[in-house]
CSV table of N, CA and C in Angstrom, one decimal:
chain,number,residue,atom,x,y,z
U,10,UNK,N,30.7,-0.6,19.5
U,10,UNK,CA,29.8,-1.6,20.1
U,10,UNK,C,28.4,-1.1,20.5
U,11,UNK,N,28.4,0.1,20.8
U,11,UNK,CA,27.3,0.7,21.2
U,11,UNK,C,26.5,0.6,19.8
U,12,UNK,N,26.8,1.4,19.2
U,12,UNK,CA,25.9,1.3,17.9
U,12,UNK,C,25.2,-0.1,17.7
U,13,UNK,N,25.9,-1.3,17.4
U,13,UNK,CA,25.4,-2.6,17.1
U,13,UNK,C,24.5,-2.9,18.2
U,14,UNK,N,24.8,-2.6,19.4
U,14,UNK,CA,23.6,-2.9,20.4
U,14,UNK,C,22.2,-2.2,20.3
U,15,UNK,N,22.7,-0.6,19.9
U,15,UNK,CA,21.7,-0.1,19.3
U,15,UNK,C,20.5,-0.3,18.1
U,16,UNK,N,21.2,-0.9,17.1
U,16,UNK,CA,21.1,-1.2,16.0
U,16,UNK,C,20.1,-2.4,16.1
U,17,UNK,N,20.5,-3.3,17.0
U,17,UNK,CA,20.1,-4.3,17.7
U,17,UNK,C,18.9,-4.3,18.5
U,18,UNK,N,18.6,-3.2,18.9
U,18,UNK,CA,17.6,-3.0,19.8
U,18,UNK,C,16.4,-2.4,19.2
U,19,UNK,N,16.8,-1.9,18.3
U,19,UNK,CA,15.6,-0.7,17.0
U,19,UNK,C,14.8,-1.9,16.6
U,20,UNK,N,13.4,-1.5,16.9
U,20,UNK,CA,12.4,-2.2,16.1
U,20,UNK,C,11.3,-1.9,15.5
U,21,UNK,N,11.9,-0.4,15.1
U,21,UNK,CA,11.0,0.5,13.8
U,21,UNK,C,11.4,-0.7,12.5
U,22,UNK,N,12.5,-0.8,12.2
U,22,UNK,CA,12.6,-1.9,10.8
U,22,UNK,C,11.6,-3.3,11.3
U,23,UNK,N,11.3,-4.1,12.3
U,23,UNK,CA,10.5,-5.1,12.5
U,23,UNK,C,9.3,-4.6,11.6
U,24,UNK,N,8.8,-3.4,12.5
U,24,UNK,CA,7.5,-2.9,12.5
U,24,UNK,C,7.2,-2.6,10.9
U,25,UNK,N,7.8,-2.0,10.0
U,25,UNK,CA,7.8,-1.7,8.8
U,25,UNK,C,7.8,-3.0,7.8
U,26,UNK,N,8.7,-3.7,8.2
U,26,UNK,CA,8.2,-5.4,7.2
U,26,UNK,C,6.8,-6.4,8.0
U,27,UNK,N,6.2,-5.9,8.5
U,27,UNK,CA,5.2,-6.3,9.5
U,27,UNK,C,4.4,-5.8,8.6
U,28,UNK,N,3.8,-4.5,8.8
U,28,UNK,CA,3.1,-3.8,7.9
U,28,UNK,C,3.1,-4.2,6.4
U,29,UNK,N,4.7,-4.0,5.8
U,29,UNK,CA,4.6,-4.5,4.4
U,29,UNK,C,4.0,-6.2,4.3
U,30,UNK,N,4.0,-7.4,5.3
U,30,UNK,CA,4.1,-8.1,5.0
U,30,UNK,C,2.2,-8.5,4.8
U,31,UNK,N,1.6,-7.6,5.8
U,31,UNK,CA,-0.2,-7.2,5.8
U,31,UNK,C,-0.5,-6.4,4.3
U,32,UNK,N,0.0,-5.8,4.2
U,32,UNK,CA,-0.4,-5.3,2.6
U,32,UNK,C,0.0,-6.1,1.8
U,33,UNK,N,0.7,-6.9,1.5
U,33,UNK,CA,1.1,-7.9,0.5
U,33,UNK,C,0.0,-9.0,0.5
U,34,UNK,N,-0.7,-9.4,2.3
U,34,UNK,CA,-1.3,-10.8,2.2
U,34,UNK,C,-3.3,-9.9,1.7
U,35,UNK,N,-2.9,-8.6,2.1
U,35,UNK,CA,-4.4,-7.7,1.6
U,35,UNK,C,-4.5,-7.7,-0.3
U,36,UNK,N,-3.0,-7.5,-0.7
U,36,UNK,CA,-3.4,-7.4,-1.9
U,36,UNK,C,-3.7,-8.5,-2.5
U,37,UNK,N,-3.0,-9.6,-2.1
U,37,UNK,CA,-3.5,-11.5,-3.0
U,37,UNK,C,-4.8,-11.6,-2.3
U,38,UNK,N,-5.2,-10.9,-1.4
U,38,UNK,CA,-6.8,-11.3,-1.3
U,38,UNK,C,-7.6,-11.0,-2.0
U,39,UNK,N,-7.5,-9.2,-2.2
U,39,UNK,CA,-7.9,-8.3,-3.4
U,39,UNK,C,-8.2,-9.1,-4.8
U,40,UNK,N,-6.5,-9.2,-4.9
U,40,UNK,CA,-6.5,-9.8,-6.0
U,40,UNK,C,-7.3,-11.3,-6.5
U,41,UNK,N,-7.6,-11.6,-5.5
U,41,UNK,CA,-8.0,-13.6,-5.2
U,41,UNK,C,-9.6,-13.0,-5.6
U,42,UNK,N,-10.2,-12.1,-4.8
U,42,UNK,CA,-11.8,-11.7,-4.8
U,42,UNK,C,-11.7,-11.1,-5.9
U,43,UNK,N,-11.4,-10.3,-6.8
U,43,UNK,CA,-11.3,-9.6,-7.9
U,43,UNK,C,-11.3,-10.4,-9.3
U,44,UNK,N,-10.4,-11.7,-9.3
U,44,UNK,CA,-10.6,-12.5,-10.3
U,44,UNK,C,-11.9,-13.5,-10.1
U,45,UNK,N,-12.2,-13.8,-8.6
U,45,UNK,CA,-12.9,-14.7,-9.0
U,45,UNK,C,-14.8,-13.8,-9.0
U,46,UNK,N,-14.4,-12.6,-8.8
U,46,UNK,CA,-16.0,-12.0,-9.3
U,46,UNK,C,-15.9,-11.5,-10.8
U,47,UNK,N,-14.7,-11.5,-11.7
U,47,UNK,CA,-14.4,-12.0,-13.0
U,47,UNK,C,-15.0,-13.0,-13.6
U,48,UNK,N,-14.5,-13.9,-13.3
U,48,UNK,CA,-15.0,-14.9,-13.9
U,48,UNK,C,-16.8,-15.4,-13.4
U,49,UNK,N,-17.3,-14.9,-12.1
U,49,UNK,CA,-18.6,-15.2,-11.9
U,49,UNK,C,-19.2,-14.0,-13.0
U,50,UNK,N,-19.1,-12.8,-13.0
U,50,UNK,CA,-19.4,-11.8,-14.3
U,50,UNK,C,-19.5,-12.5,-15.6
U,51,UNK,N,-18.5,-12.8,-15.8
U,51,UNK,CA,-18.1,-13.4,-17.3
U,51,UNK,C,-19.3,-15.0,-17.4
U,52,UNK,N,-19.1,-15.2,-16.3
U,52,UNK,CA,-20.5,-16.3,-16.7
U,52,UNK,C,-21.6,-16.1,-16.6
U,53,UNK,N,-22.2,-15.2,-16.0
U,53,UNK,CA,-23.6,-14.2,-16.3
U,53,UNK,C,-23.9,-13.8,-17.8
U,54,UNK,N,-22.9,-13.0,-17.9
U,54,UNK,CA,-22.9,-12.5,-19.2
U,54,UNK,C,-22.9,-13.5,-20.4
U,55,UNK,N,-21.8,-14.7,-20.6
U,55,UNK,CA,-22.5,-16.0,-21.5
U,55,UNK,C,-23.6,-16.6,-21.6
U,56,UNK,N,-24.0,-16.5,-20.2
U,56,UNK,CA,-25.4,-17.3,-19.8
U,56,UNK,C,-26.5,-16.5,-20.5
U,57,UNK,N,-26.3,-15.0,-20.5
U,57,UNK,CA,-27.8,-14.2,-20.7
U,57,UNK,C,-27.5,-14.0,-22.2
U,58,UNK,N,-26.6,-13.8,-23.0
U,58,UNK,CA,-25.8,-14.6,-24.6
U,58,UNK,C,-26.6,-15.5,-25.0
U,59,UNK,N,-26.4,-16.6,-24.0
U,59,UNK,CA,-27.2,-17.9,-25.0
U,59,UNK,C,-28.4,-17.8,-25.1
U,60,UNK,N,-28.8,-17.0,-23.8
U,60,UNK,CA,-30.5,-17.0,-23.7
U,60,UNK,C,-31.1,-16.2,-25.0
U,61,UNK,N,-30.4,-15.0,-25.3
U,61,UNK,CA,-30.8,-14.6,-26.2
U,61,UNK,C,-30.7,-14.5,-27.7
């Protein structure tokens, strides 16, 4: 019983999916700013295409 209370009480595992769950919402941001300066690139580059 001791253990499960223990077990119970530990909140190094909280802390660790807390962390993972900040790197996950960092990387779709990443990922979110990274496509959409993609496609703003990609339309520069068309745009200065036509011009020339």
């Amino acid at each position: 019983m001791k253990n499960v209370m223990k077990f119970l009480k530990n909140k190094s595992g909280a802390t660790a999916i807390e962390y993972g769950l900040i790197a996950a919402l960092i990387a779709v941001a990443v990922i979110g700013g990274v496509s959409q300066l993609g496609q703003s690139a990609n339309s520069t580059f068309n745009q200065v295409s036509a011009a020339m």
